[in-house]
């Protein structure tokens, strides 16, 4: 059964974290106030402890890694279990046109694609177009009425 294969990838503690996370996000009051909760935690515990806790407790659920090496390890593990990966390199939108940053982002996308495909040719990579164009230019493009 496919479900057994997916759960087999995770330890009991990871599955418990998933369960806790899913339970927490089922409460609208928590979801709606997440920024406030995060800010409060940063003030009380400090940003280092808060960010480390978020990464350890919940980062695994959504993030395959913070760098190419961590991502490669995760993709290899999934590949061994017969799963392919979809890498979504999280480059944020550009606030202004910056050719050097755009070229840098293109290079990061290329590294992601190469790394993903080196594990399994069926792996996919998602890219945010907004990291290759300024928000102002993107708004202009979105305002064009095509008939």
Short mmCIF file of C-alpha atoms in Angstrom, two decimals:
data_model
loop_
_atom_site.label_atom_id
_atom_site.label_comp_id
_atom_site.label_asym_id
_atom_site.label_seq_id
_atom_site.Cartn_x
_atom_site.Cartn_y
_atom_site.Cartn_z
CA UNK A 1 0.00 0.00 0.00
CA UNK A 2 1.33 3.45 -0.96
CA UNK A 3 0.36 5.00 2.40
CA UNK A 4 2.56 2.53 4.26
CA UNK A 5 5.51 3.48 2.07
CA UNK A 6 5.04 7.18 2.84
CA UNK A 7 4.77 6.74 6.60
CA UNK A 8 7.67 4.30 6.63
CA UNK A 9 9.95 7.23 5.69
CA UNK A 10 9.32 8.95 9.02
CA UNK A 11 10.17 8.19 12.60
CA UNK A 12 7.56 8.10 15.34
CA UNK A 13 8.66 11.55 16.59
CA UNK A 14 8.30 13.02 13.08
CA UNK A 15 4.84 11.54 12.69
CA UNK A 16 3.91 12.91 16.11
CA UNK A 17 5.12 16.39 15.04
CA UNK A 18 3.01 16.13 11.87
CA UNK A 19 -0.04 15.21 13.94
CA UNK A 20 0.54 18.10 16.37
CA UNK A 21 1.07 20.54 13.50
CA UNK A 22 -2.09 19.45 11.70
CA UNK A 23 -4.04 19.71 14.94
CA UNK A 24 -2.70 23.22 15.63
CA UNK A 25 -3.57 24.53 12.17
CA UNK A 26 -7.10 23.20 12.52
CA UNK A 27 -7.78 26.05 14.97
CA UNK A 28 -8.62 29.26 13.10
CA UNK A 29 -7.64 31.42 16.08
CA UNK A 30 -4.09 30.06 15.92
CA UNK A 31 -3.80 30.41 12.15
CA UNK A 32 -5.21 33.95 12.13
CA UNK A 33 -2.87 35.07 14.92
CA UNK A 34 0.28 33.25 13.82
CA UNK A 35 2.24 36.47 13.24
CA UNK A 36 1.35 37.70 16.72
CA UNK A 37 2.25 34.35 18.27
CA UNK A 38 5.55 34.35 16.39
CA UNK A 39 6.33 37.93 17.46
CA UNK A 40 5.49 37.13 21.08
CA UNK A 41 7.71 34.06 20.99
CA UNK A 42 10.58 36.13 19.55
CA UNK A 43 10.19 38.69 22.36
CA UNK A 44 9.97 36.06 25.10
CA UNK A 45 12.39 33.39 23.83
CA UNK A 46 14.44 35.42 21.37
CA UNK A 47 14.47 35.08 17.60
CA UNK A 48 17.24 32.46 17.54
CA UNK A 49 15.39 30.00 19.77
CA UNK A 50 12.04 30.75 18.10
CA UNK A 51 13.40 30.22 14.58
CA UNK A 52 15.29 27.06 15.57
CA UNK A 53 12.13 25.69 17.24
CA UNK A 54 10.00 26.40 14.17
CA UNK A 55 12.57 24.69 11.96
CA UNK A 56 12.90 21.63 14.20
CA UNK A 57 9.19 21.27 15.01
CA UNK A 58 7.56 22.20 11.71
CA UNK A 59 10.17 22.94 9.05
CA UNK A 60 10.48 19.27 8.12
CA UNK A 61 6.88 19.20 7.04
CA UNK A 62 7.27 21.77 4.26
CA UNK A 63 10.98 22.24 3.65
CA UNK A 64 13.31 19.67 2.15
CA UNK A 65 16.36 21.67 3.13
CA UNK A 66 17.78 25.13 3.49
CA UNK A 67 20.57 24.55 1.01
CA UNK A 68 21.47 22.32 -1.92
CA UNK A 69 23.19 19.70 0.27
CA UNK A 70 20.20 19.26 2.63
CA UNK A 71 17.81 19.12 -0.31
CA UNK A 72 19.93 16.54 -2.11
CA UNK A 73 19.91 14.26 0.97
CA UNK A 74 16.10 14.50 1.23
CA UNK A 75 15.59 13.83 -2.48
CA UNK A 76 17.92 10.80 -2.37
CA UNK A 77 15.97 9.39 0.59
CA UNK A 78 12.66 9.81 -1.24
CA UNK A 79 14.11 8.36 -4.45
CA UNK A 80 15.27 5.22 -2.61
CA UNK A 81 11.68 4.74 -1.45
CA UNK A 82 10.36 5.10 -5.01
CA UNK A 83 9.08 8.68 -4.80
CA UNK A 84 10.03 11.57 -7.04
CA UNK A 85 10.44 15.11 -5.76
CA UNK A 86 9.11 18.53 -6.63
CA UNK A 87 11.63 21.18 -5.64
CA UNK A 88 10.24 24.64 -5.08
CA UNK A 89 13.11 27.04 -4.70
CA UNK A 90 11.69 29.82 -2.53
CA UNK A 91 13.11 32.97 -4.07
CA UNK A 92 10.94 35.89 -3.08
CA UNK A 93 9.63 38.62 -5.33
CA UNK A 94 11.92 41.45 -6.35
CA UNK A 95 11.02 44.83 -4.89
CA UNK A 96 12.92 46.59 -7.70
CA UNK A 97 14.56 45.71 -10.99
CA UNK A 98 18.08 44.44 -10.24
CA UNK A 99 19.87 42.66 -13.08
CA UNK A 100 22.56 41.20 -10.80
CA UNK A 101 19.94 39.71 -8.47
CA UNK A 102 17.95 38.37 -11.42
CA UNK A 103 21.08 36.66 -12.82
CA UNK A 104 21.86 35.29 -9.36
CA UNK A 105 18.32 33.91 -9.06
CA UNK A 106 18.58 32.31 -12.51
CA UNK A 107 21.79 30.59 -11.40
CA UNK A 108 20.08 29.33 -8.22
CA UNK A 109 17.22 27.95 -10.31
CA UNK A 110 19.71 26.20 -12.59
CA UNK A 111 21.47 24.64 -9.58
CA UNK A 112 18.10 23.44 -8.24
CA UNK A 113 17.17 21.89 -11.56
CA UNK A 114 20.55 20.20 -11.98
CA UNK A 115 20.55 18.88 -8.42
CA UNK A 116 16.98 17.60 -8.65
CA UNK A 117 17.50 15.91 -12.01
CA UNK A 118 20.75 14.30 -10.83
CA UNK A 119 18.75 12.31 -8.27
CA UNK A 120 15.88 11.27 -10.53
CA UNK A 121 15.05 12.47 -14.04
CA UNK A 122 11.33 12.45 -13.07
CA UNK A 123 11.85 15.06 -10.36
CA UNK A 124 10.32 18.47 -11.03
CA UNK A 125 11.27 22.00 -10.02
CA UNK A 126 8.77 24.81 -9.43
CA UNK A 127 9.91 28.40 -9.90
CA UNK A 128 8.36 31.70 -8.91
CA UNK A 129 8.42 34.05 -11.88
CA UNK A 130 8.19 36.97 -9.43
CA UNK A 131 11.82 36.36 -8.44
CA UNK A 132 12.87 37.18 -12.00
CA UNK A 133 10.95 40.42 -12.48
CA UNK A 134 10.15 43.44 -10.33
CA UNK A 135 6.73 43.61 -8.68
CA UNK A 136 5.96 46.88 -10.49
CA UNK A 137 6.62 45.28 -13.89
CA UNK A 138 4.65 42.19 -12.86
CA UNK A 139 1.70 44.41 -11.85
CA UNK A 140 1.91 46.14 -15.24
CA UNK A 141 1.82 42.76 -17.00
CA UNK A 142 -1.14 41.62 -14.89
CA UNK A 143 -3.09 44.75 -15.75
CA UNK A 144 -2.99 44.05 -19.50
CA UNK A 145 -6.43 43.12 -20.78
CA UNK A 146 -6.23 40.37 -23.36
CA UNK A 147 -9.27 39.77 -25.54
#
